[in-house]
XYZ file of C-alpha atoms in Angstrom:
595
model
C 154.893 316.008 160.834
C 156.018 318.593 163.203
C 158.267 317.968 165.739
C 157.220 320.275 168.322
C 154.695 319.426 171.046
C 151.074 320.799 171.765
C 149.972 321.161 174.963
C 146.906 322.737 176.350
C 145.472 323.385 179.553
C 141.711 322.851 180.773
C 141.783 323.626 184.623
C 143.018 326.686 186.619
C 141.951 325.696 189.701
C 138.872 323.046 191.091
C 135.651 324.027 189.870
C 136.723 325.415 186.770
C 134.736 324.884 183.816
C 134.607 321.618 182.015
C 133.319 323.143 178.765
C 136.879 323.938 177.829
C 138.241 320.505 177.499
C 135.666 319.292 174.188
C 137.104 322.683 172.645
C 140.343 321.438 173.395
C 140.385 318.177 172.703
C 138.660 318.775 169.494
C 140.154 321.972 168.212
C 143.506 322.291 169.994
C 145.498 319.679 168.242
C 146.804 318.523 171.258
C 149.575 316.306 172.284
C 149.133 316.310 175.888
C 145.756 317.743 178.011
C 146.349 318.602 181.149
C 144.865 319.769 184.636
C 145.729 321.909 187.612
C 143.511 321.501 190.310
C 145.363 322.361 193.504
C 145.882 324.872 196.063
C 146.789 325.177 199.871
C 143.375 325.379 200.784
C 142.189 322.666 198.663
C 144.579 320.337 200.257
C 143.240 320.975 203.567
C 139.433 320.160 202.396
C 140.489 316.992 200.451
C 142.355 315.752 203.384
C 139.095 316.154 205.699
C 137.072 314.299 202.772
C 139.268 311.699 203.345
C 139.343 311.643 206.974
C 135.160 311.052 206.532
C 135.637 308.404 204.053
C 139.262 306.976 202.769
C 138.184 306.530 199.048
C 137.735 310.122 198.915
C 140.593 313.012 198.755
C 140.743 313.343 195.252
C 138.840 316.066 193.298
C 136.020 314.008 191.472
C 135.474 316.350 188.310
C 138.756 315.433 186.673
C 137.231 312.206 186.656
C 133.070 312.845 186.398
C 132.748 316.194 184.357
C 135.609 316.898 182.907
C 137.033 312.942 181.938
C 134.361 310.664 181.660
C 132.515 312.716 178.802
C 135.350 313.136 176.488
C 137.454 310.179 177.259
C 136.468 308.205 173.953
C 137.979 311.505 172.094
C 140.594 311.532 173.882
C 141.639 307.964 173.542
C 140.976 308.273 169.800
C 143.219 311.690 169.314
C 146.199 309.893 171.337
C 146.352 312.584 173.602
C 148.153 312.250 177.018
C 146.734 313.571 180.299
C 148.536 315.165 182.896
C 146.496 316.028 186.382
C 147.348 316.661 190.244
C 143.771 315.634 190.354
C 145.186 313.039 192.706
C 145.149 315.672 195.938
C 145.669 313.465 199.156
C 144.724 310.496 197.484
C 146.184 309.781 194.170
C 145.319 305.942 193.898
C 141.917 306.450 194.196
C 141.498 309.091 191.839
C 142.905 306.731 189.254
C 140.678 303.597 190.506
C 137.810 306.133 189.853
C 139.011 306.729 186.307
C 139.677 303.334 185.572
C 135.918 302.291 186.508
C 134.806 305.101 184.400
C 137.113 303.413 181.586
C 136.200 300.091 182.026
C 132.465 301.173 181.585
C 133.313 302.913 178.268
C 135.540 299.656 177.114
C 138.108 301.945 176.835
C 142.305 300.382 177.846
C 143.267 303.132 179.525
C 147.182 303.423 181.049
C 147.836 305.242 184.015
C 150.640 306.054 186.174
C 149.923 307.651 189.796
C 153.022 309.817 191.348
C 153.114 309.942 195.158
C 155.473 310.737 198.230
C 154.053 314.955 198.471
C 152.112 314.037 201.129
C 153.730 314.333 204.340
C 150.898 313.580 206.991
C 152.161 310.527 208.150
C 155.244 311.611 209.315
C 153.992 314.551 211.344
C 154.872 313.356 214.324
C 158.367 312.836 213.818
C 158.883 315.772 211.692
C 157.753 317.696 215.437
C 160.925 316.722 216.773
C 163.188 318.510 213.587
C 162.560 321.982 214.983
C 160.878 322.981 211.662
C 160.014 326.473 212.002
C 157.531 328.627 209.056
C 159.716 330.303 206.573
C 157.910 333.924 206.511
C 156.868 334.114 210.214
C 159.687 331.741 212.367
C 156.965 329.960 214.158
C 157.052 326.131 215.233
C 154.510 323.748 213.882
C 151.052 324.117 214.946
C 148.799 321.480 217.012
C 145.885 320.858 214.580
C 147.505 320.098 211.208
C 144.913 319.151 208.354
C 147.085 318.713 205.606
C 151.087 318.440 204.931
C 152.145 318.119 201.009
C 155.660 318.767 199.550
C 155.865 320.643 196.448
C 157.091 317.949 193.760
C 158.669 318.524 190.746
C 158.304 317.431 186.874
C 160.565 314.526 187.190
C 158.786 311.516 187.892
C 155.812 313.051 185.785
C 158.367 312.399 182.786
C 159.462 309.309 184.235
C 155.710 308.213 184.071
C 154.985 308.999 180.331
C 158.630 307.570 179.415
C 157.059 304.269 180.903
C 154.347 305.051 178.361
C 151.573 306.273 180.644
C 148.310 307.636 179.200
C 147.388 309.168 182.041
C 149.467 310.459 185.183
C 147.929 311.873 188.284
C 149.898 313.177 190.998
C 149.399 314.832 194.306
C 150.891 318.186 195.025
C 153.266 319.009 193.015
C 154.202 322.710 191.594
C 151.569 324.006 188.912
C 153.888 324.062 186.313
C 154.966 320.552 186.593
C 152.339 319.336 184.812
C 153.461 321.005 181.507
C 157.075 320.565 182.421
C 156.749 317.251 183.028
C 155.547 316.293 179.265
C 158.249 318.252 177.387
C 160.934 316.441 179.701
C 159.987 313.904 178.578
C 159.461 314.322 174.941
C 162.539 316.298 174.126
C 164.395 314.448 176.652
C 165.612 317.514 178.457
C 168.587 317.025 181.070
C 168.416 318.114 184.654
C 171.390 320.151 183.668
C 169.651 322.593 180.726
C 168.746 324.776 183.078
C 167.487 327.484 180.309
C 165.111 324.457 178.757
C 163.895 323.339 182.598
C 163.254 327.636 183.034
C 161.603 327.818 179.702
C 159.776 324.831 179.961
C 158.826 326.063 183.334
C 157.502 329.351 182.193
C 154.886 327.422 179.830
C 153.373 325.653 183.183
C 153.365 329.368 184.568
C 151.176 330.610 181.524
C 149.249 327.833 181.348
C 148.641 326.914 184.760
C 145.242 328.900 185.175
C 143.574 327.961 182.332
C 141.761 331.154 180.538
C 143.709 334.058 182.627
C 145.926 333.740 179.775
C 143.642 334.453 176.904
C 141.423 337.206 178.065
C 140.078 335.884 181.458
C 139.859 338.957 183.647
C 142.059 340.966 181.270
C 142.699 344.544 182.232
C 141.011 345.108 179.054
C 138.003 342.942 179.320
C 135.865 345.414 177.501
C 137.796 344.347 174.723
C 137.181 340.806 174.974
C 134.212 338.984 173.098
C 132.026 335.766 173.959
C 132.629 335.324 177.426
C 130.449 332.322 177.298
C 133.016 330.788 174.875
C 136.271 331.280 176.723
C 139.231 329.396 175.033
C 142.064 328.115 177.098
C 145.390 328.153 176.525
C 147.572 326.075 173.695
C 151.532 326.034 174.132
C 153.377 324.793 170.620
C 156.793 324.024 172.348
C 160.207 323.439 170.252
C 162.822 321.284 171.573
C 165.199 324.402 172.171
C 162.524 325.704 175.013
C 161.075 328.739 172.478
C 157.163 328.484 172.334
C 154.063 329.830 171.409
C 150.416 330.172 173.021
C 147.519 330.662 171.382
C 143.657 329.089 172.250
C 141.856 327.136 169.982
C 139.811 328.439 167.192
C 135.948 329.257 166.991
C 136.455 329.897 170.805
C 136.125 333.555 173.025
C 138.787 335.645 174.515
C 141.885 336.946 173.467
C 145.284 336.091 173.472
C 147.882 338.950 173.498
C 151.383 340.634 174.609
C 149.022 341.848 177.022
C 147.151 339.237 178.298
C 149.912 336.417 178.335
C 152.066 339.292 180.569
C 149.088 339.235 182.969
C 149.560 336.105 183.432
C 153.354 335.896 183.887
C 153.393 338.492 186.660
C 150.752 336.529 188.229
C 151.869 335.414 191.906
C 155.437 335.534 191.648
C 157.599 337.318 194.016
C 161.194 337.846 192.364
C 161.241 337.377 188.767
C 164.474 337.405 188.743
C 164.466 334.144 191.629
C 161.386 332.392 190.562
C 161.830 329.493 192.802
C 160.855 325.788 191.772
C 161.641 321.854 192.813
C 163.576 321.461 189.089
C 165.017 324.916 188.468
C 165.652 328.780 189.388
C 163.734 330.627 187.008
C 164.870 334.043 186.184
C 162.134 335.803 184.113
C 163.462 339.208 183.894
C 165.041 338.402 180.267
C 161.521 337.139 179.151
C 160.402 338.835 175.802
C 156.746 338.529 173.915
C 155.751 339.091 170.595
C 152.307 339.146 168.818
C 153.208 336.890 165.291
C 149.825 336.391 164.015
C 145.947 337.075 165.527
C 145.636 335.297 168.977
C 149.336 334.168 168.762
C 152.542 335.080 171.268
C 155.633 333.972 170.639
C 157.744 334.009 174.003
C 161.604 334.021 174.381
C 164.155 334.327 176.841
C 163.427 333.036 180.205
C 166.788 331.769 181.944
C 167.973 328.887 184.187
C 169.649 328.296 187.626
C 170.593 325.666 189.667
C 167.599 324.540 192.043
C 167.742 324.447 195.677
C 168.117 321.238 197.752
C 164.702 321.587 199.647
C 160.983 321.376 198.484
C 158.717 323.208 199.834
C 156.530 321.871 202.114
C 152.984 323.456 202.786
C 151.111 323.036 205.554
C 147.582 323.684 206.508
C 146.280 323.708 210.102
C 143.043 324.919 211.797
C 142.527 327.889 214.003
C 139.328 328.135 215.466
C 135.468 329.066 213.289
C 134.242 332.085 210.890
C 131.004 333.338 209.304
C 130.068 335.542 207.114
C 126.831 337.645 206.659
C 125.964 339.616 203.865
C 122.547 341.777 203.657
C 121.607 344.797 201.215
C 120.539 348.097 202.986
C 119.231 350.693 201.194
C 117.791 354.271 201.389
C 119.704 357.867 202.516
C 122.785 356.987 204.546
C 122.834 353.346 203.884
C 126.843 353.332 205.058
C 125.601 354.792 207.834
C 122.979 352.195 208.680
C 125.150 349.636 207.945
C 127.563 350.000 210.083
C 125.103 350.890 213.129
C 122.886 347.628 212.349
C 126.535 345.496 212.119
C 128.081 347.181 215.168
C 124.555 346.231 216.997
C 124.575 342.602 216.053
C 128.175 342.197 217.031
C 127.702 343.426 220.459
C 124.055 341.957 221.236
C 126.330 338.534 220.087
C 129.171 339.417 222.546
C 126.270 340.199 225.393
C 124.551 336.883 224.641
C 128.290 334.910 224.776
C 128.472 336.066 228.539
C 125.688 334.230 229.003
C 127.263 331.258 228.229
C 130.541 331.925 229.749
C 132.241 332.174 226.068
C 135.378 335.125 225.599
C 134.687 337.721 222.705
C 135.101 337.098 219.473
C 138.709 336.753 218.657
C 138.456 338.963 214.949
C 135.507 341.330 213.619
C 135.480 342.347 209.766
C 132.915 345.367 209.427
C 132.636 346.499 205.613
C 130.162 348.539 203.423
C 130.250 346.873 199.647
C 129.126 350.060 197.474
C 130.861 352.960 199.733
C 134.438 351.902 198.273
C 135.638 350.874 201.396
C 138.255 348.717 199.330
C 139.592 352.145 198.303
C 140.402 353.324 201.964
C 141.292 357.183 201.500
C 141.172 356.958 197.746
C 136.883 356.426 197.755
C 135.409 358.430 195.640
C 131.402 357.469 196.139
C 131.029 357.403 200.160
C 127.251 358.322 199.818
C 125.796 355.272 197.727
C 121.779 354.874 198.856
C 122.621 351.348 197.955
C 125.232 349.195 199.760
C 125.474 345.526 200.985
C 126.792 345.126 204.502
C 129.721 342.790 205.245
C 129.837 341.014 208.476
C 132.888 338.315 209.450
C 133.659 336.880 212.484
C 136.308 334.807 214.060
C 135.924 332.556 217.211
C 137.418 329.654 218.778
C 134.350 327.883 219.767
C 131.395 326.699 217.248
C 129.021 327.325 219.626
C 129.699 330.988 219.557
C 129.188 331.494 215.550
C 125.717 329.513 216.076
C 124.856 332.888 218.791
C 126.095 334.979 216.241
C 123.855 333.484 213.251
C 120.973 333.456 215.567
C 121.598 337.068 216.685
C 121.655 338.774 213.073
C 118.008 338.059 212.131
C 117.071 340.742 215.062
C 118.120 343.435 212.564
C 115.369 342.976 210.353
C 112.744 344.260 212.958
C 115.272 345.480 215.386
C 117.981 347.585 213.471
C 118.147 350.423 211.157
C 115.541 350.870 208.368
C 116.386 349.612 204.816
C 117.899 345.881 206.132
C 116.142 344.070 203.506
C 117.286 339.850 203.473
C 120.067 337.833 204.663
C 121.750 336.686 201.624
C 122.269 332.942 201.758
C 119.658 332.951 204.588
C 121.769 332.595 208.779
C 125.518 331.424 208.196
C 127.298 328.964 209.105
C 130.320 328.276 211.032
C 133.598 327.094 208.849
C 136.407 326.409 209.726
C 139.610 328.732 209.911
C 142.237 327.314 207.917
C 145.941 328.776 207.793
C 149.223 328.429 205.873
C 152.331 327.023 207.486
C 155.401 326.874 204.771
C 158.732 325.068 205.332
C 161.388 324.280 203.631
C 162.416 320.380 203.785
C 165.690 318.535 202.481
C 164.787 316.617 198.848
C 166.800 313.576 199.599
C 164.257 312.704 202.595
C 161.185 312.224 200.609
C 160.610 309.157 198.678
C 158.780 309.526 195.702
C 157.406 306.556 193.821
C 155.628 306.331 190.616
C 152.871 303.543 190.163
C 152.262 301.874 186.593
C 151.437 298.588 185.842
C 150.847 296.824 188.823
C 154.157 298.333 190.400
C 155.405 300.876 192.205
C 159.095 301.853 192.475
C 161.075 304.591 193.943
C 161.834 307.432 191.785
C 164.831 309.258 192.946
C 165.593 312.809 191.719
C 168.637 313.897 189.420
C 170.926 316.046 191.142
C 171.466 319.509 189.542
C 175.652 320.448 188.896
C 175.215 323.098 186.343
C 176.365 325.912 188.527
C 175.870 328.498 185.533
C 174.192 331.966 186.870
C 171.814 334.455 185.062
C 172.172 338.282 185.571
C 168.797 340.125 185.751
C 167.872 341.916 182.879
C 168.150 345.669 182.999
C 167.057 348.585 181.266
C 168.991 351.803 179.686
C 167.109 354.613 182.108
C 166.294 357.469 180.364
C 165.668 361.535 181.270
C 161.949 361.938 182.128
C 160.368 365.190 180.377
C 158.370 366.850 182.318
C 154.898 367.824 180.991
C 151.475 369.166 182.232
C 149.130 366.085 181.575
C 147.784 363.800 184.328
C 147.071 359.899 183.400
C 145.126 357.147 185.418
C 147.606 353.962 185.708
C 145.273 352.236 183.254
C 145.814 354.546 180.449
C 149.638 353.554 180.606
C 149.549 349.900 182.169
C 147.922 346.624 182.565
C 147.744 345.227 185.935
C 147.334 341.825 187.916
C 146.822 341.072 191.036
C 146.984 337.877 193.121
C 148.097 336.200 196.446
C 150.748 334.300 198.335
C 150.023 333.838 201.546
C 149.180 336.741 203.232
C 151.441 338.830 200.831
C 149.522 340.331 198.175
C 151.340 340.588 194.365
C 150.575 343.478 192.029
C 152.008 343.277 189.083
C 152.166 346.363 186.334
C 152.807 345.907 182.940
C 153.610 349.353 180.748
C 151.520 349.298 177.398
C 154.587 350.840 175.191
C 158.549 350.539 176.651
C 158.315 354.058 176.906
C 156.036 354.874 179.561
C 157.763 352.140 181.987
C 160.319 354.388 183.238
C 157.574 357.105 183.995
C 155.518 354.624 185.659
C 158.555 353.497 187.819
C 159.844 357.526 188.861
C 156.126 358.081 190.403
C 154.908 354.170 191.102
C 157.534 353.333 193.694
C 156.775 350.883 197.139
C 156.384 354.048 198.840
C 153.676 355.548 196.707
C 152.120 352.047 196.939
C 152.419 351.276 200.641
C 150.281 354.816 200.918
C 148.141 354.120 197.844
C 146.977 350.884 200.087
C 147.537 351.727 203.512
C 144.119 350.413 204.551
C 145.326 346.897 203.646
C 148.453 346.402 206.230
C 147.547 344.551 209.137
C 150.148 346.544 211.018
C 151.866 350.224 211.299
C 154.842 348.802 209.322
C 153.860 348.989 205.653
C 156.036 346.462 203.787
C 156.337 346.699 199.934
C 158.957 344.947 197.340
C 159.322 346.665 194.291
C 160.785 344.245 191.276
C 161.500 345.190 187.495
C 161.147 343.026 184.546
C 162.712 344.575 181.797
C 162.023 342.043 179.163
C 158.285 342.301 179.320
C 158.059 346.656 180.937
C 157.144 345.330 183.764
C 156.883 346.391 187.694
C 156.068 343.317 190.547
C 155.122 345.178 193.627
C 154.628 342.220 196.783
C 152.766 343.668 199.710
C 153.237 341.753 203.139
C 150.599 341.088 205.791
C 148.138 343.209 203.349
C 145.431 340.455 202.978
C 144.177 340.091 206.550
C 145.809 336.502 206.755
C 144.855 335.654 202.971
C 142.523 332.627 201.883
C 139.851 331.284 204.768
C 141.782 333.260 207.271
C 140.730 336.232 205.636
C 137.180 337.765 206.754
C 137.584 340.744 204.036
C 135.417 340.292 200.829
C 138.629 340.252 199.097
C 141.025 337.889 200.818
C 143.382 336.912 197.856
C 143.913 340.157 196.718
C 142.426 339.906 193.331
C 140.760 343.380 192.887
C 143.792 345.046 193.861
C 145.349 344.920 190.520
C 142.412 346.842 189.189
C 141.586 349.343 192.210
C 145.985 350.534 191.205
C 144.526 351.521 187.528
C 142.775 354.686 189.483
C 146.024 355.546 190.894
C 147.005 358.718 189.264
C 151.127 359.721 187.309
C 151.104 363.767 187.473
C 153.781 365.975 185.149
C 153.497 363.930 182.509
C 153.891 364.622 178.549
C 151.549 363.807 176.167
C 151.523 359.979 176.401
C 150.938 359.759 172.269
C 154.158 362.265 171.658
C 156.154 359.279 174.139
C 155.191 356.504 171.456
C 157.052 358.110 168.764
């Protein structure tokens, strides 16, 4: 029997499918199954479900859709489950899953992790002078949600106790694969190169199919979309490991796909910063050994930092959003005349009731390439949908707003055919508010068994440091031929914040030094101009040798990212592919280069 460890991955975020945990469970020959549910924003709605009703706070389809119908399977296979399913309220997550249990006669273990959330303390922590690690601001009035980023220890601790399950609250996405081979392999604290390796699994696994196929730079390569598989690590105890998906299911997995996925949302490879170590993924090498398999190598280890991070969400006044097709000569045109017209008939009917302006406006013409700024191509589209967001303090005034848009369809432009969705609704603005906060002032504790004790967190001594990766740079021959980025690269786009990350991975090592002379954060700052929220256009450029790989990370380019965002893209996701149009000039033939 082999001594390595199988683990595979069935969420990338909440609401993914649940189809992929049968194939999974049944096909993936799994040790451990586990779930990643979580984001910022997330935390922020769980926490208001549980303000309405304090059973809730937990995200029910770990334990409805994607649980209950395969738990008899599960139990049967001896596989282990791993899930932050827990959100703001890990205890009743695993009450839920117990009931669901007990009504399937099934014994079920579980462990619950807590101490991430930091809500209670709130007030207190106001007197600590905490300030917002990108933007130096204090903490805001209206907090929703406060959850320190945990790491993989007392998820080992938990399956050493011999846990089925474990469900946690926040804790860093990668945890949950970390967490298992900790365990298993029984890791140290100090094998920093294991804990970074180790790590790096979580990071490919971590959402779900993006790693074999899901929205590859090739999709047109890609076959039963219906069928997506999700991803399978193999691990070995000296950190090497493999993934693949199981068999009989869609998608791909590849060089290319799996180094989609590792450039996904990181800022520094090199500095790849999490609770249990300092990643540095610049050394990071793949290799295709068999159909749908990647063998992956090299990722390095350094000591940790003595904070978590600590993510806040807090609330910062109401949105909506109105989308409507116009069609017919000069749609743009119409568009924008119909959405200017709403905004100020809305701004004349506010007076009225002695409300201010609206605070933001998002005007946009889906179909006219807006997205592309100066780099549109089809302006002149008779077919377009038009974009209207708004921002405002006071609900009242997004109700006016809702009310006012209908007047287009007898009083605007020609071609305003329906409201899609029908009048919207206000939501609520929610925004990001990161800190750093020391470790040794959260108490963790770890639930199993009828009790709960305090898990306390090794500390890290291994002072051993990692030198980025380079490259041998070579002289660039000049040439006559012009290539789209896509002919020489995959790309992948994603966001942090209101920082957008693009990364660019070269299709042969040769054409990575090309792509680097011409692709520089200058070239890219202009390439997106459209996107900065300011004059100052500020964009990181960072290599990773291992993999031919470029991370570009553009600041304030996503209009305030997630809910704050009123752009149609507010996590930056299409970036990645709208940088495949940008265009290398003097170039040789790109086949000669392979040789």
């Amino acid at each position: 029997m082999s001594s390595n460890i199988r683990i595979g991955c069935a969420s990338g975020f909440w609401g993914d499918t649940a189809m992929s945990v049968p194939a999974l469970v049944h096909g993936g020959q799994l040790d451990f199954l586990v779930f990643d549910y979580l984001s910022e924003i997330t935390m922020s709605l769980l926490a208001k479900a549980k303000q309405k009703s304090p059973d809730l706070g937990y995200t029910p389809d770990f334990v409805h859709s994607a649980m209950a119908p395969n738990l008899k399977a599960i139990k049967e296979k001896n596989i282990r489950v791993v899930a932050n399913a827990g959100g703001i309220n890990p205890h009743s997550c695993a009450d839920a899953l117990r009931t669901v249990a007990k009504k399937q006669n099934i014994n079920l273990n579980i462990a619950v992790v807590t101490g991430d959330d930091l809500l209670p303390q709130l007030e207190n922590m106001r007197n600590l002078n905490i300030k917002d690690m990108d933007k130096g601001s204090t903490l805001p009035a209206d907090v929703h949600s406060m959850n320190a980023y945990l790491g993989a220890g007392p998820i080992a601790k938990a399956i050493d106790y011999g846990a089925d399950v474990v469900i946690t609250g926040r804790c860093v996405d990668s945890a949950v694969v970390l967490g298992p081979l900790i365990s298993k392999f029984k890791w140290s604290f100090q094998d920093l190169d294991k804990l970074a390796m180790g790590s790096l699994a979580g990071h490919l696994l971590e959402c779900g199919a993006q790693s074999t196929g899901g929205v590859h730079t090739d999709w047109h390569l890609i076959k039963d979309w219906h069928n997506m598989g999700f991803p399978v690590a193999e691990c070995k105890e000296n950190g090497e490991f493999t993934i693949s998906k199981p068999p009989n299911t869609g998608g791909m997995v590849t060089v290319g796909t799996v180094s989609e996925q590792l450039v996904y949302e990181i800022g520094d490879p090199a500095n790849y910063a999490l609770p249990d170590v300092l990643c540095d993924f610049t050394h990071v090498k793949f290799t295709q050994i068999g159909e749908n398999v990647v063998l992956v190598q090299g990722a390095k280890g350094k000591r940790p930092s003595d904070f978590y991070k600590v993510s806040a969400t807090y609330g910062d006044g109401f949105r909506a959003t109105a989308v409507a097709p116009v069609i017919g000569p000069r749609a743009a045109e119409k568009a924008l005349t119909t959405a200017k017209s709403i905004i100020q008939r809305s701004e004349n009917a506010f007076k009225t009731f002695g409300l201010s302006g609206f605070r933001r406006t998002h005007l946009e013409v889906l179909g006219a390439e807006q997205n592309y700024g100066k780099n549109a191509r089809n302006k002149e589209s008779r077919e377009i949908i038009m974009w209207i967001a708004v921002h405002h303090d006071r609900k009242e005034a997004i109700s006016l707003f809702s009310k006012e848009i209908a007047a287009a369809s007898t009083g605007g432009t020609p071609g305003f055919t329906t409201l899609i969705g029908g009048r919207p609704k206000a939501s609520p603005i929610l925004k990001l508010f990161s800190f750093l906060y020391p470790k040794n002032k959260i108490q963790i504790q770890i639930t199993y068994d009828g009790k709960t004790e305090e898990y306390i967190p090794e500390v890290v001594k291994t002072t051993t440091e990692s030198q980025p990766a380079e490259y041998k740079k070579i002289p660039l021959v000049k040439g006559t031929n012009t290539y789209r980025l896509g002919d020489l690269a995959y790309t992948r786009s994603g966001d942090k914040g209101d920082t957008c990350n693009i990364g660019v991975i070269a299709r042969h090592p040769a054409f990575l030094p090309y792509i680097e002379d011409q692709l520089t954060s200058t070239s890219v700052a202009k390439y997106f101009e459209h996107l900065f929220s300011s004059e100052k256009q500020i964009v990181e450029r960072y290599t990773l040798p291992g993999i031919n790989a470029l991370n570009f990370l553009l600041k304030n380019a996503l209009g305030g990212g997630g809910v704050a965002s009123l752009r149609s893209d507010p996590q930056g996701k299409a970036c990645g592919q709208m940088l495949t149009d940008f265009e290398l000039h003097n170039m040789p033939n790109i086949e000669t280069l392979k040789k």
